[in-house]
Amino acid sequence: MSYLRIRRLVEAARKIADPRDPLGIRARELLPESTGLSRQGVEWALTRCLETRPTEKELRQLSASVPTAPRAHVILSANVFVAAHRAIALALAASPRVCVRTSRREPQFARLLCQASDGLFEISDNEEASGLRC
């Protein structure tokens, strides 16, 4: 059920947004360098821009709004690092098999989401484009 996959991703994002969670701490260490933002800019994005509190109704509406597919692929850009969350959520609404290609400039946030969600989706790093790993 795609609704449950999206909810798992949101729960993963909450871990990253939490400055006390080990993944939240790690995000605050990695993201300033990979994004080029200041620590304050990363903190602001994680706590104010990352969508971590959608309603159950919103999650169900998103799930119902996307056509299903056997597999979904996501190619991320580095412009707004938290936008990866929504792009991956849309892919998970479409398919239980999602492969995410990270941005060369900012690969860390997608990797953190993958780790926080216990491998809910696969990562295809640019360094190892042929291999899928989390």
PDB file of N, CA, C and O in Angstrom, residues 66-98:
ATOM      1  N   VAL A  66      -1.337   9.473  -7.720  1.00  0.00           N
ATOM      2  CA  VAL A  66      -0.233   9.057  -8.580  1.00  0.00           C
ATOM      3  C   VAL A  66      -0.562   7.710  -9.213  1.00  0.00           C
ATOM      4  O   VAL A  66      -0.935   6.773  -8.505  1.00  0.00           O
ATOM      5  N   PRO A  67      -0.403   7.585 -10.532  1.00  0.00           N
ATOM      6  CA  PRO A  67      -0.637   6.275 -11.151  1.00  0.00           C
ATOM      7  C   PRO A  67       0.421   5.265 -10.708  1.00  0.00           C
ATOM      8  O   PRO A  67       1.565   5.632 -10.441  1.00  0.00           O
ATOM      9  N   THR A  68       0.042   4.019 -10.630  1.00  0.00           N
ATOM     10  CA  THR A  68       0.984   2.996 -10.184  1.00  0.00           C
ATOM     11  C   THR A  68       1.920   2.580 -11.322  1.00  0.00           C
ATOM     12  O   THR A  68       1.593   2.741 -12.498  1.00  0.00           O
ATOM     13  N   ALA A  69       3.062   2.062 -10.911  1.00  0.00           N
ATOM     14  CA  ALA A  69       4.067   1.608 -11.872  1.00  0.00           C
ATOM     15  C   ALA A  69       4.827   0.446 -11.249  1.00  0.00           C
ATOM     16  O   ALA A  69       4.923   0.350 -10.021  1.00  0.00           O
ATOM     17  N   PRO A  70       5.393  -0.430 -12.073  1.00  0.00           N
ATOM     18  CA  PRO A  70       6.160  -1.535 -11.501  1.00  0.00           C
ATOM     19  C   PRO A  70       7.450  -1.061 -10.827  1.00  0.00           C
ATOM     20  O   PRO A  70       7.933  -1.674  -9.888  1.00  0.00           O
ATOM     21  N   ARG A  71       7.996   0.039 -11.315  1.00  0.00           N
ATOM     22  CA  ARG A  71       9.235   0.589 -10.764  1.00  0.00           C
ATOM     23  C   ARG A  71       9.260   2.088 -11.051  1.00  0.00           C
ATOM     24  O   ARG A  71       8.789   2.523 -12.092  1.00  0.00           O
ATOM     25  N   ALA A  72       9.820   2.859 -10.139  1.00  0.00           N
ATOM     26  CA  ALA A  72       9.943   4.305 -10.338  1.00  0.00           C
ATOM     27  C   ALA A  72      11.397   4.714 -10.176  1.00  0.00           C
ATOM     28  O   ALA A  72      12.111   4.178  -9.327  1.00  0.00           O
ATOM     29  N   HIS A  73      11.810   5.655 -11.004  1.00  0.00           N
ATOM     30  CA  HIS A  73      13.172   6.184 -10.946  1.00  0.00           C
ATOM     31  C   HIS A  73      13.105   7.676 -10.655  1.00  0.00           C
ATOM     32  O   HIS A  73      12.280   8.385 -11.228  1.00  0.00           O
ATOM     33  N   VAL A  74      13.994   8.135  -9.797  1.00  0.00           N
ATOM     34  CA  VAL A  74      14.064   9.549  -9.435  1.00  0.00           C
ATOM     35  C   VAL A  74      15.477  10.025  -9.718  1.00  0.00           C
ATOM     36  O   VAL A  74      16.446   9.385  -9.288  1.00  0.00           O
ATOM     37  N   ILE A  75      15.593  11.138 -10.432  1.00  0.00           N
ATOM     38  CA  ILE A  75      16.892  11.762 -10.675  1.00  0.00           C
ATOM     39  C   ILE A  75      16.860  13.111  -9.970  1.00  0.00           C
ATOM     40  O   ILE A  75      16.075  13.989 -10.330  1.00  0.00           O
ATOM     41  N   LEU A  76      17.697  13.260  -8.962  1.00  0.00           N
ATOM     42  CA  LEU A  76      17.660  14.451  -8.115  1.00  0.00           C
ATOM     43  C   LEU A  76      18.617  15.537  -8.602  1.00  0.00           C
ATOM     44  O   LEU A  76      19.710  15.250  -9.073  1.00  0.00           O
ATOM     45  N   SER A  77      18.176  16.778  -8.417  1.00  0.00           N
ATOM     46  CA  SER A  77      19.067  17.917  -8.631  1.00  0.00           C
ATOM     47  C   SER A  77      19.482  18.426  -7.264  1.00  0.00           C
ATOM     48  O   SER A  77      18.916  18.039  -6.248  1.00  0.00           O
ATOM     49  N   ALA A  78      20.465  19.298  -7.229  1.00  0.00           N
ATOM     50  CA  ALA A  78      20.985  19.771  -5.947  1.00  0.00           C
ATOM     51  C   ALA A  78      20.457  21.143  -5.559  1.00  0.00           C
ATOM     52  O   ALA A  78      20.882  21.699  -4.566  1.00  0.00           O
ATOM     53  N   ASN A  79      19.539  21.691  -6.316  1.00  0.00           N
ATOM     54  CA  ASN A  79      19.113  23.069  -6.073  1.00  0.00           C
ATOM     55  C   ASN A  79      18.513  23.284  -4.690  1.00  0.00           C
ATOM     56  O   ASN A  79      18.869  24.227  -4.000  1.00  0.00           O
ATOM     57  N   VAL A  80      17.587  22.451  -4.282  1.00  0.00           N
ATOM     58  CA  VAL A  80      16.952  22.556  -2.967  1.00  0.00           C
ATOM     59  C   VAL A  80      17.011  21.166  -2.351  1.00  0.00           C
ATOM     60  O   VAL A  80      16.255  20.285  -2.742  1.00  0.00           O
ATOM     61  N   PHE A  81      17.912  20.972  -1.401  1.00  0.00           N
ATOM     62  CA  PHE A  81      18.164  19.613  -0.939  1.00  0.00           C
ATOM     63  C   PHE A  81      16.947  18.953  -0.322  1.00  0.00           C
ATOM     64  O   PHE A  81      16.754  17.745  -0.473  1.00  0.00           O
ATOM     65  N   VAL A  82      16.067  19.673   0.366  1.00  0.00           N
ATOM     66  CA  VAL A  82      14.896  19.044   0.974  1.00  0.00           C
ATOM     67  C   VAL A  82      13.846  18.638  -0.057  1.00  0.00           C
ATOM     68  O   VAL A  82      12.950  17.861   0.250  1.00  0.00           O
ATOM     69  N   ALA A  83      13.956  19.129  -1.286  1.00  0.00           N
ATOM     70  CA  ALA A  83      13.003  18.752  -2.341  1.00  0.00           C
ATOM     71  C   ALA A  83      13.106  17.265  -2.678  1.00  0.00           C
ATOM     72  O   ALA A  83      12.157  16.681  -3.208  1.00  0.00           O
ATOM     73  N   ALA A  84      14.218  16.646  -2.359  1.00  0.00           N
ATOM     74  CA  ALA A  84      14.366  15.208  -2.593  1.00  0.00           C
ATOM     75  C   ALA A  84      13.293  14.420  -1.856  1.00  0.00           C
ATOM     76  O   ALA A  84      12.805  13.401  -2.353  1.00  0.00           O
ATOM     77  N   HIS A  85      12.904  14.897  -0.703  1.00  0.00           N
ATOM     78  CA  HIS A  85      11.887  14.213   0.097  1.00  0.00           C
ATOM     79  C   HIS A  85      10.576  14.085  -0.674  1.00  0.00           C
ATOM     80  O   HIS A  85       9.993  12.999  -0.755  1.00  0.00           O
ATOM     81  N   ARG A  86      10.125  15.160  -1.259  1.00  0.00           N
ATOM     82  CA  ARG A  86       8.862  15.127  -2.004  1.00  0.00           C
ATOM     83  C   ARG A  86       8.986  14.283  -3.269  1.00  0.00           C
ATOM     84  O   ARG A  86       8.084  13.521  -3.608  1.00  0.00           O
ATOM     85  N   ALA A  87      10.102  14.416  -3.967  1.00  0.00           N
ATOM     86  CA  ALA A  87      10.301  13.637  -5.192  1.00  0.00           C
ATOM     87  C   ALA A  87      10.283  12.136  -4.884  1.00  0.00           C
ATOM     88  O   ALA A  87       9.662  11.353  -5.614  1.00  0.00           O
ATOM     89  N   ILE A  88      10.926  11.748  -3.817  1.00  0.00           N
ATOM     90  CA  ILE A  88      10.950  10.338  -3.438  1.00  0.00           C
ATOM     91  C   ILE A  88       9.572   9.896  -2.969  1.00  0.00           C
ATOM     92  O   ILE A  88       9.132   8.776  -3.274  1.00  0.00           O
ATOM     93  N   ALA A  89       8.854  10.752  -2.259  1.00  0.00           N
ATOM     94  CA  ALA A  89       7.487  10.416  -1.824  1.00  0.00           C
ATOM     95  C   ALA A  89       6.582  10.148  -3.026  1.00  0.00           C
ATOM     96  O   ALA A  89       5.793   9.195  -3.015  1.00  0.00           O
ATOM     97  N   LEU A  90       6.687  10.967  -4.059  1.00  0.00           N
ATOM     98  CA  LEU A  90       5.875  10.745  -5.263  1.00  0.00           C
ATOM     99  C   LEU A  90       6.219   9.408  -5.913  1.00  0.00           C
ATOM    100  O   LEU A  90       5.333   8.676  -6.364  1.00  0.00           O
ATOM    101  N   ALA A  91       7.493   9.086  -5.971  1.00  0.00           N
ATOM    102  CA  ALA A  91       7.904   7.802  -6.547  1.00  0.00           C
ATOM    103  C   ALA A  91       7.376   6.636  -5.710  1.00  0.00           C
ATOM    104  O   ALA A  91       6.893   5.641  -6.260  1.00  0.00           O
ATOM    105  N   LEU A  92       7.444   6.757  -4.385  1.00  0.00           N
ATOM    106  CA  LEU A  92       6.936   5.703  -3.520  1.00  0.00           C
ATOM    107  C   LEU A  92       5.422   5.570  -3.609  1.00  0.00           C
ATOM    108  O   LEU A  92       4.881   4.484  -3.384  1.00  0.00           O
ATOM    109  N   ALA A  93       4.741   6.652  -3.937  1.00  0.00           N
ATOM    110  CA  ALA A  93       3.295   6.573  -4.161  1.00  0.00           C
ATOM    111  C   ALA A  93       2.997   5.744  -5.404  1.00  0.00           C
ATOM    112  O   ALA A  93       1.969   5.075  -5.490  1.00  0.00           O
ATOM    113  N   ALA A  94       3.913   5.762  -6.354  1.00  0.00           N
ATOM    114  CA  ALA A  94       3.705   5.046  -7.608  1.00  0.00           C
ATOM    115  C   ALA A  94       4.137   3.586  -7.543  1.00  0.00           C
ATOM    116  O   ALA A  94       3.546   2.738  -8.208  1.00  0.00           O
ATOM    117  N   SER A  95       5.164   3.287  -6.754  1.00  0.00           N
ATOM    118  CA  SER A  95       5.750   1.942  -6.820  1.00  0.00           C
ATOM    119  C   SER A  95       6.450   1.552  -5.525  1.00  0.00           C
ATOM    120  O   SER A  95       7.052   2.399  -4.869  1.00  0.00           O
ATOM    121  N   PRO A  96       6.428   0.268  -5.208  1.00  0.00           N
ATOM    122  CA  PRO A  96       7.217  -0.204  -4.065  1.00  0.00           C
ATOM    123  C   PRO A  96       8.699  -0.349  -4.411  1.00  0.00           C
ATOM    124  O   PRO A  96       9.530  -0.484  -3.528  1.00  0.00           O
ATOM    125  N   ARG A  97       9.032  -0.284  -5.694  1.00  0.00           N
ATOM    126  CA  ARG A  97      10.430  -0.398  -6.136  1.00  0.00           C
ATOM    127  C   ARG A  97      10.870   0.950  -6.683  1.00  0.00           C
ATOM    128  O   ARG A  97      10.488   1.340  -7.785  1.00  0.00           O
ATOM    129  N   VAL A  98      11.675   1.660  -5.908  1.00  0.00           N
ATOM    130  CA  VAL A  98      12.116   3.005  -6.269  1.00  0.00           C
ATOM    131  C   VAL A  98      13.635   3.050  -6.264  1.00  0.00           C
ATOM    132  O   VAL A  98      14.278   2.621  -5.310  1.00  0.00           O
TER     133      VAL A  98
END
